Amino acid sequence: MSKIAVMGYGTVGSGVVEVLLTNQASIAKRAGEAVDIKYVLDLRDFPGSVIEDRLIKDFDIIKNDPEIDIVVETMGGINPAYQFVKACLCEGKSVCTSNKELVAKYGPELLAIARKNNINFLFEASVGGGIPIIRPLNQSLTADEIEEITGILNGTTNYILTKMRDEGSDFSDVLHKAQELGYAERNPEADIEGYDACRKIAILTSLAYGQQVDFEDIYTEGITKITAEDFKYAAKINATVKLFGTSKMVNGKVLAMVAPVMIKSTHPLYSVDDVFNGIYVRGNMLGEVMFYGKGAGKLPTASAVVADVVDAVKHKGKSIMTIWSEEKQEILPFDEAEHRFFVRIKDSEGIIEKAEAVFGKLEMIDAGIEGEHAFITEIMTEKEYREAAGRIQGIISMIRTDF
Ligand code: NDP
Ligand code: HSE
């Protein structure tokens, strides 16, 4: 029997306990032995809950108990998660975590400790919630050179954008609902400003190329400036707006960004709505492959964490190979990225001619909104767009397009 500890009994941690208790028999069969939760570490008390008798508040109990050989980390954040996880790995205990902040920042270091100690540091739930994507990248797509990864990687923002588009809902009302449903981060700024998606694309890109991509180096923009009007224009051209995390290999360098993108109904990620995530991967041999499922929430995320626990049990004494070195992956300057840009501009005398003079040929979109115009530019680089936009007054907003 494997004895495990769960650190953090919040949305995901309580889900991990529920999954392990509900599917006890089938999990034992697949793991090859029973999995027993010996401790649950949290700051709060949970009177009357199923874990009441296993609740502890002192991390050292877990660290110093030789019976514990697998630890689940679902506390979130860096401190003390980093110190606790590192201490567990140094003590020869495998760790399974859903904490993308931790993985994006310390992934290579923690993997190296695990490798040295013939144990495992596993983090399937850190990207895409319940969607298997880390394991496929590490194990199933290894014959390919990865040319592109583009994903809707944040459930909270996809839920908000879907409700804004379909029900005309108010941004803050839907965010509140996403928090109630357990989708949002403790500080939801991480979701709506794109930082969460940024950490996830940094993890995926690091795994795809085997080298560290620092999330601080990735251009990141959230969804706070997206409005109901943007969706009205998008609908006129059979399009919608999604928050994408994307990385592409361009001449040996990685072009990475997180930003809202206008996509047409023919795009493979167009129908990924609500809390669902979708991840599109293009390999040089395989071509295109898609991963789809619930990107946040208690049980889907817990399911991915428990799958890691099963893997850790099955691989006791053996480190599962994950190539992710601390060497830095070169990033293409974002100024060189090319798109067509959707632009809204205030109406004024001769404004269309002035816009044509700075942006070149325009594709106009009429959504019947008074006092403004909207158009899509030809393909231009970020730098060219910024310089052109600086030469004209009255720009309301801009969204990059993927067509
Ligand atoms: P919650 O805030 O719901 O749960 C975290 C739990 O850990 C809380 O009960 C918290 O206690 C406890 N905790 C915090 N610090 C400590 C500590 N020092 N010692 C003991 N317990 C502590 O977060 P989630 O479950 O939503 O998220 C956990 C992690 O999983 C995060 O990294 C998140 O990004 C990630 N994740 C979340 C998903 C989701 O859908 N929610 C999906 C995928 C990943 P207290 O409340 O008292 O502070
Ligand atoms: N807050 C995150 C999201 C949780 O909404 O996607 C899953 O990582």
Coordinates of C-alpha atoms and ligand atoms in Angstrom, one line a residue:
M1 CA 0.0 0.0 0.0
S2 CA 1.2 3.5 -0.8
K3 CA 0.7 6.2 1.9
I4 CA 0.4 9.7 0.5
A5 CA 0.0 13.2 1.9
V6 CA -2.1 16.0 0.4
M7 CA -0.9 19.6 1.1
G8 CA -3.7 22.1 0.6
Y9 CA -7.4 21.1 1.1
G10 CA -9.0 23.8 -1.1
T11 CA -10.8 23.3 -4.4
V12 CA -8.3 20.9 -6.0
G13 CA -7.0 19.3 -2.9
S14 CA -10.5 18.3 -1.7
G15 CA -11.1 17.1 -5.2
V16 CA -8.0 14.8 -5.0
V17 CA -9.4 13.3 -1.8
E18 CA -12.8 12.8 -3.3
V19 CA -11.4 11.1 -6.5
L20 CA -9.1 8.8 -4.4
L21 CA -12.0 7.8 -2.1
T22 CA -14.6 7.5 -4.8
N23 CA -12.5 5.4 -7.2
Q24 CA -10.5 3.7 -4.6
A25 CA -10.8 0.2 -6.1
S26 CA -10.1 1.0 -9.7
I27 CA -7.2 3.3 -8.8
A28 CA -5.7 0.5 -6.7
K29 CA -6.0 -1.9 -9.6
R30 CA -4.4 0.5 -12.0
A31 CA -1.6 1.6 -9.6
G32 CA -0.9 -2.1 -8.6
E33 CA -1.5 -1.3 -4.9
A34 CA -3.9 0.6 -2.7
V35 CA -3.4 4.3 -2.2
D36 CA -4.1 5.6 1.3
I37 CA -4.3 9.2 2.3
K38 CA -2.4 9.4 5.6
Y39 CA -2.2 13.2 6.1
V40 CA -4.0 16.3 4.8
L41 CA -2.1 19.5 5.5
D42 CA -4.0 22.8 5.7
L43 CA -4.2 26.0 7.6
R44 CA -7.9 25.7 8.4
D45 CA -9.9 23.1 10.4
F46 CA -12.6 21.1 8.6
P47 CA -14.9 19.8 11.3
G48 CA -17.1 16.9 10.2
S49 CA -15.3 16.4 6.9
V50 CA -13.9 13.0 5.7
I51 CA -10.3 14.1 6.4
E52 CA -10.9 15.5 9.9
D53 CA -8.9 12.7 11.6
R54 CA -5.9 13.1 9.1
L55 CA -5.7 16.8 9.2
I56 CA -2.3 18.3 10.3
K57 CA -0.9 21.8 10.4
D58 CA 2.8 20.9 10.6
F59 CA 4.6 20.2 7.4
D60 CA 7.5 18.5 9.2
I61 CA 5.2 15.6 10.0
I62 CA 5.0 14.8 6.3
K63 CA 8.7 15.5 5.6
N64 CA 9.9 13.3 8.5
D65 CA 7.5 10.4 8.0
P66 CA 9.4 7.6 6.0
E67 CA 6.1 5.9 5.3
I68 CA 5.0 8.8 3.0
D69 CA 6.6 8.3 -0.4
I70 CA 4.2 10.5 -2.5
V71 CA 3.0 14.0 -1.7
V72 CA 0.3 16.0 -3.5
E73 CA 0.8 19.8 -3.6
T74 CA -2.4 21.7 -4.1
M75 CA -1.7 24.8 -2.0
G76 CA -0.8 27.1 -4.9
G77 CA 1.6 30.0 -5.0
I78 CA 5.4 30.0 -4.5
N79 CA 5.8 30.3 -0.8
P80 CA 5.8 28.0 1.0
A81 CA 4.9 25.6 -1.8
Y82 CA 8.4 25.8 -3.3
Q83 CA 10.2 25.1 0.0
F84 CA 7.8 22.2 0.9
V85 CA 8.0 20.6 -2.5
K86 CA 11.8 20.8 -2.6
A87 CA 12.1 19.4 0.9
C88 CA 9.9 16.5 -0.1
L89 CA 11.9 15.7 -3.2
C90 CA 15.1 16.0 -1.2
E91 CA 13.7 13.5 1.2
G92 CA 13.1 11.1 -1.6
K93 CA 9.3 11.6 -1.8
S94 CA 7.7 12.0 -5.3
V95 CA 5.5 15.1 -5.7
C96 CA 2.4 15.6 -7.9
T97 CA 1.3 19.2 -8.2
S98 CA -1.4 21.4 -9.9
N99 CA 0.6 24.5 -9.2
K100 CA 1.6 26.1 -12.5
E101 CA 3.2 29.1 -10.9
L102 CA 5.6 26.7 -9.1
V103 CA 6.2 24.6 -12.2
A104 CA 6.8 27.6 -14.6
K105 CA 9.4 29.1 -12.2
Y106 CA 11.1 26.1 -10.7
G107 CA 10.3 23.2 -13.1
P108 CA 13.8 22.4 -14.2
E109 CA 15.3 22.6 -10.7
L110 CA 12.7 20.4 -9.2
L111 CA 12.9 17.9 -12.0
A112 CA 16.6 17.6 -11.6
I113 CA 16.3 16.8 -7.9
A114 CA 13.7 14.2 -8.7
R115 CA 15.9 12.6 -11.4
K116 CA 18.9 12.5 -9.0
N117 CA 16.8 10.8 -6.4
N118 CA 15.1 8.3 -8.8
I119 CA 11.7 9.7 -7.9
N120 CA 9.2 11.8 -9.8
F121 CA 8.0 15.4 -10.0
L122 CA 4.7 15.3 -12.0
F123 CA 2.5 18.2 -13.0
E124 CA -0.2 17.1 -15.5
A125 CA -2.8 19.3 -13.8
S126 CA -0.7 22.5 -14.1
V127 CA -1.8 23.0 -17.7
G128 CA -5.3 22.5 -19.1
G129 CA -6.9 21.3 -15.9
G130 CA -8.2 17.8 -16.6
I131 CA -6.9 17.6 -20.2
P132 CA -3.9 15.2 -20.7
I133 CA -1.3 17.5 -22.4
I134 CA 1.9 17.2 -20.4
R135 CA 2.1 13.4 -20.7
P136 CA 1.3 13.5 -24.5
L137 CA 4.1 16.1 -25.0
N138 CA 6.6 14.1 -23.0
Q139 CA 5.7 10.6 -24.2
S140 CA 3.4 10.5 -27.3
L141 CA 4.7 13.4 -29.5
T142 CA 8.4 12.6 -29.1
A143 CA 8.9 11.6 -32.7
D144 CA 8.0 15.1 -33.9
E145 CA 9.6 18.5 -34.0
I146 CA 6.9 20.7 -32.5
E147 CA 6.2 23.7 -34.8
E148 CA 3.3 25.3 -33.0
I149 CA 1.3 25.1 -29.8
T150 CA -1.7 27.3 -29.6
G151 CA -4.2 27.0 -26.8
I152 CA -7.2 28.4 -24.9
L153 CA -5.4 27.7 -21.7
N154 CA -7.5 29.5 -19.1
G155 CA -10.9 28.3 -18.1
T156 CA -12.0 31.4 -16.2
T157 CA -11.4 33.8 -19.1
N158 CA -12.9 31.5 -21.6
Y159 CA -16.0 31.2 -19.4
I160 CA -16.1 35.1 -19.1
L161 CA -15.7 35.7 -22.9
T162 CA -18.3 33.0 -23.7
K163 CA -20.9 34.6 -21.3
M164 CA -20.1 38.1 -22.6
R165 CA -20.6 37.0 -26.2
D166 CA -23.7 34.7 -25.7
E167 CA -25.6 36.4 -22.9
G168 CA -24.2 40.0 -23.0
S169 CA -23.2 39.5 -19.4
D170 CA -21.3 42.0 -17.4
F171 CA -17.6 41.3 -17.0
S172 CA -17.4 41.5 -13.2
D173 CA -20.7 39.5 -12.7
V174 CA -19.3 36.6 -14.7
L175 CA -15.9 36.8 -13.0
H176 CA -17.7 36.5 -9.7
K177 CA -19.5 33.4 -10.9
A178 CA -16.3 31.8 -12.1
Q179 CA -14.8 32.4 -8.6
E180 CA -17.9 30.7 -7.1
L181 CA -17.5 27.8 -9.4
G182 CA -13.8 27.3 -8.2
Y183 CA -12.3 28.1 -11.6
A184 CA -10.5 31.3 -10.8
E185 CA -7.1 31.8 -9.1
R186 CA -7.0 33.1 -5.5
N187 CA -6.0 36.4 -7.0
P188 CA -8.2 36.5 -10.2
E189 CA -5.9 39.1 -11.7
A190 CA -3.7 36.1 -12.7
D191 CA -6.6 34.9 -14.9
I192 CA -8.0 38.1 -16.4
E193 CA -4.6 39.8 -17.1
G194 CA -3.3 36.6 -18.8
Y195 CA -0.5 35.7 -16.3
D196 CA -2.0 32.2 -15.7
A197 CA -2.1 31.4 -19.4
C198 CA 1.4 32.9 -19.8
R199 CA 2.8 30.4 -17.2
K200 CA 1.0 27.6 -18.9
I201 CA 2.3 28.4 -22.4
A202 CA 5.8 28.8 -20.8
I203 CA 5.5 25.3 -19.4
L204 CA 4.3 23.7 -22.7
T205 CA 6.9 25.6 -24.7
S206 CA 9.7 24.5 -22.3
L207 CA 8.6 20.9 -22.6
A208 CA 8.2 21.1 -26.4
Y209 CA 11.8 22.4 -26.9
G210 CA 13.4 20.9 -23.7
Q211 CA 14.8 24.3 -22.6
Q212 CA 13.6 26.9 -20.1
V213 CA 11.2 29.6 -21.4
D214 CA 10.9 32.3 -18.8
F215 CA 7.3 33.5 -18.5
E216 CA 8.6 37.0 -17.9
D217 CA 9.9 37.0 -21.5
I218 CA 6.5 36.2 -23.1
Y219 CA 4.4 39.2 -24.3
T220 CA 1.2 39.0 -22.2
E221 CA -2.1 40.8 -22.5
G222 CA -5.4 39.8 -20.7
I223 CA -9.1 40.2 -21.6
T224 CA -10.0 43.3 -19.5
K225 CA -10.3 45.6 -22.5
I226 CA -12.6 43.3 -24.5
T227 CA -16.1 44.6 -24.8
A228 CA -19.5 43.6 -26.0
E229 CA -18.9 45.8 -29.1
D230 CA -15.9 43.7 -30.1
F231 CA -18.1 40.6 -30.2
K232 CA -20.7 42.5 -32.4
Y233 CA -18.0 43.3 -35.0
A234 CA -16.6 39.8 -34.8
A235 CA -20.1 38.3 -35.4
K236 CA -20.4 40.3 -38.6
I237 CA -17.5 38.4 -40.1
N238 CA -18.3 35.0 -38.6
A239 CA -15.6 35.4 -35.9
T240 CA -15.2 35.5 -32.2
V241 CA -12.6 36.5 -29.6
K242 CA -10.6 34.1 -27.6
L243 CA -7.6 34.4 -25.2
F244 CA -4.8 32.5 -26.8
G245 CA -1.5 31.3 -25.5
T246 CA 0.7 30.6 -28.4
S247 CA 4.2 29.6 -29.3
K248 CA 5.7 29.0 -32.7
M249 CA 9.1 28.1 -33.9
V250 CA 10.3 30.7 -36.3
N251 CA 13.9 30.3 -37.7
G252 CA 15.1 28.5 -34.7
K253 CA 13.7 31.0 -32.2
V254 CA 10.4 30.8 -30.3
L255 CA 7.7 33.4 -30.9
A256 CA 5.5 33.3 -27.9
M257 CA 2.6 35.5 -26.7
V258 CA -0.6 35.6 -24.7
A259 CA -3.3 37.9 -26.0
P260 CA -7.0 38.0 -27.1
V261 CA -7.2 37.0 -30.7
M262 CA -10.1 37.3 -33.2
I263 CA -10.6 34.0 -34.9
K264 CA -13.0 32.9 -37.7
S265 CA -15.5 30.1 -37.3
T266 CA -13.2 27.8 -39.4
H267 CA -10.5 27.9 -36.7
P268 CA -10.1 24.6 -34.8
L269 CA -10.4 26.4 -31.4
Y270 CA -13.5 28.4 -32.4
S271 CA -16.0 26.1 -30.7
V272 CA -14.1 25.8 -27.4
D273 CA -16.5 27.6 -25.0
D274 CA -17.2 28.1 -21.3
V275 CA -14.7 26.5 -18.9
F276 CA -13.3 24.2 -21.6
N277 CA -9.8 24.5 -22.8
G278 CA -8.5 23.4 -26.2
I279 CA -4.8 23.0 -27.2
Y280 CA -3.8 22.7 -30.8
V281 CA -0.3 21.2 -31.5
R282 CA 1.4 21.0 -34.9
G283 CA 4.3 18.6 -35.3
N284 CA 6.5 18.3 -38.4
M285 CA 5.5 14.7 -39.0
L286 CA 2.2 14.2 -37.3
G287 CA 0.6 17.4 -38.5
E288 CA -2.2 18.8 -36.4
V289 CA -3.5 17.3 -33.2
M290 CA -6.0 18.8 -30.7
F291 CA -6.6 18.3 -27.0
Y292 CA -10.0 19.3 -25.5
G293 CA -11.6 19.2 -22.0
K294 CA -12.5 21.0 -18.9
G295 CA -9.6 23.4 -18.1
A296 CA -10.5 24.2 -14.5
G297 CA -12.7 23.1 -11.6
K298 CA -12.4 20.7 -8.7
L299 CA -12.9 17.2 -10.1
P300 CA -11.4 17.5 -13.6
T301 CA -8.3 19.0 -12.2
A302 CA -8.2 16.5 -9.3
S303 CA -8.5 13.7 -11.9
A304 CA -5.3 14.8 -13.5
V305 CA -3.5 15.1 -10.2
V306 CA -4.6 11.6 -9.2
A307 CA -3.5 10.2 -12.6
D308 CA 0.0 11.5 -11.6
V309 CA -0.3 9.8 -8.2
V310 CA -1.0 6.5 -10.0
D311 CA 2.0 7.1 -12.3
A312 CA 4.2 7.8 -9.3
V313 CA 3.1 4.6 -7.6
K314 CA 3.8 2.6 -10.8
H315 CA 7.2 4.1 -11.1
K316 CA 8.6 3.8 -7.6
G317 CA 12.4 3.9 -7.7
K318 CA 12.4 5.1 -11.3
S319 CA 12.4 8.6 -12.6
I320 CA 10.1 9.1 -15.6
M321 CA 12.1 11.0 -18.3
T322 CA 11.2 14.6 -18.7
I323 CA 13.6 16.7 -20.8
W324 CA 13.5 20.3 -19.5
S325 CA 16.9 21.9 -18.9
E326 CA 17.7 25.2 -17.2
E327 CA 19.4 26.4 -20.4
K328 CA 17.3 29.3 -21.8
Q329 CA 15.4 28.9 -25.0
E330 CA 15.9 31.9 -27.3
I331 CA 12.8 34.0 -27.8
L332 CA 12.0 36.0 -31.0
P333 CA 11.6 39.7 -30.3
F334 CA 7.8 40.3 -30.1
D335 CA 8.2 43.3 -32.4
E336 CA 8.8 40.9 -35.3
A337 CA 5.5 39.0 -34.8
E338 CA 3.2 39.4 -37.8
H339 CA -0.7 39.6 -37.7
R340 CA -3.6 41.4 -39.3
F341 CA -5.0 43.8 -36.7
F342 CA -8.7 44.5 -36.0
V343 CA -8.9 48.2 -35.1
R344 CA -11.8 50.4 -33.8
I345 CA -11.4 54.1 -34.3
K346 CA -13.5 57.2 -33.4
D347 CA -15.4 58.8 -36.2
S348 CA -14.1 62.2 -37.3
E349 CA -13.7 64.0 -40.6
G350 CA -11.6 62.1 -43.1
I351 CA -10.7 59.4 -40.6
I352 CA -10.9 56.5 -43.1
E353 CA -8.5 58.2 -45.5
K354 CA -6.2 59.0 -42.7
A355 CA -6.3 55.4 -41.5
E356 CA -5.6 54.2 -45.0
A357 CA -2.7 56.5 -45.2
V358 CA -1.0 55.0 -42.1
F359 CA -2.2 51.4 -42.2
G360 CA -2.5 50.8 -46.0
K361 CA -5.4 48.8 -47.4
L362 CA -8.3 48.3 -44.9
E363 CA -11.1 45.7 -44.7
M364 CA -14.0 47.7 -43.2
I365 CA -16.6 46.0 -40.9
D366 CA -19.9 47.7 -40.2
A367 CA -21.7 46.5 -37.1
G368 CA -24.0 49.5 -36.9
I369 CA -22.3 51.1 -34.0
E370 CA -22.5 54.9 -34.0
G371 CA -19.6 57.2 -33.6
E372 CA -16.9 54.9 -34.7
H373 CA -15.5 52.7 -37.5
A374 CA -13.8 49.4 -37.5
F375 CA -11.4 47.7 -39.9
I376 CA -8.8 44.9 -40.3
T377 CA -5.4 45.8 -41.6
E378 CA -3.2 43.9 -44.0
I379 CA -0.5 41.7 -42.4
M380 CA 2.0 43.9 -40.5
T381 CA 4.6 43.4 -37.8
E382 CA 3.9 44.5 -34.2
K383 CA 6.5 47.2 -34.7
E384 CA 4.9 48.5 -37.9
Y385 CA 1.4 48.5 -36.3
R386 CA 2.7 50.4 -33.2
E387 CA 4.4 53.0 -35.4
A388 CA 1.3 53.4 -37.6
A389 CA -1.0 53.6 -34.7
G390 CA 1.2 56.4 -33.2
R391 CA 0.6 58.5 -36.3
I392 CA -3.2 58.6 -36.0
Q393 CA -5.6 60.0 -33.3
G394 CA -8.8 58.3 -32.0
I395 CA -7.9 54.6 -31.8
I396 CA -10.4 53.0 -29.4
S397 CA -9.0 49.5 -29.3
M398 CA -7.0 46.8 -31.2
I399 CA -7.3 43.0 -31.3
R400 CA -4.9 40.8 -33.2
T401 CA -6.5 38.4 -35.7
D402 CA -5.6 34.9 -36.7
F403 CA -6.7 35.1 -40.4
Ligands
NDP1 P1 -7.6 27.0 -3.1 O1 -7.2 28.4 -2.6 O2 -9.0 26.6 -3.2 O3 -6.8 25.9 -2.1 C1 -5.6 26.1 -1.6 C2 -5.6 25.4 -0.2 O4 -4.3 25.4 0.3 C3 -6.5 26.3 0.8 O5 -7.3 25.4 1.6 C4 -5.4 27.0 1.6 O6 -5.8 27.3 2.9 C5 -4.3 25.9 1.7 N1 -3.0 26.5 2.0 C6 -2.5 27.6 1.5 N2 -1.3 27.8 2.1 C7 -1.1 26.8 2.9 C8 0.0 26.4 3.8 N3 1.1 27.2 3.9 N4 -0.1 25.3 4.5 C9 -1.2 24.6 4.4 N5 -2.2 24.8 3.6 C10 -2.2 25.9 2.9 O7 -6.8 26.8 -4.5 P2 -7.1 25.8 -5.6 O8 -7.4 24.5 -5.1 O9 -8.1 26.4 -6.6 O10 -5.7 25.8 -6.4 C11 -4.6 25.1 -5.9 C12 -3.5 25.1 -6.9 O11 -4.0 24.4 -8.1 C13 -3.1 26.5 -7.5 O12 -1.8 26.4 -7.8 C14 -4.0 26.6 -8.7 O13 -3.4 27.5 -9.6 C15 -4.0 25.2 -9.2 N6 -5.1 24.9 -10.1 C16 -6.4 25.2 -9.8 C17 -7.4 24.8 -10.6 C18 -8.8 25.1 -10.3 O14 -9.7 24.9 -11.1 N7 -9.1 25.7 -9.1 C19 -7.1 24.1 -11.9 C20 -5.8 23.8 -12.1 C21 -4.8 24.2 -11.3 P3 -6.5 28.7 3.2 O15 -7.7 28.8 2.3 O16 -6.8 28.7 4.7 O17 -5.5 29.8 2.8
HSE2 N1 -7.6 29.6 -12.9 C1 -7.3 28.6 -13.8 C2 -8.2 28.7 -15.0 C3 -7.4 27.3 -13.1 O1 -9.2 29.3 -14.9 O2 -7.9 28.1 -16.0 C4 -6.9 26.1 -14.0 O3 -5.5 26.2 -14.2

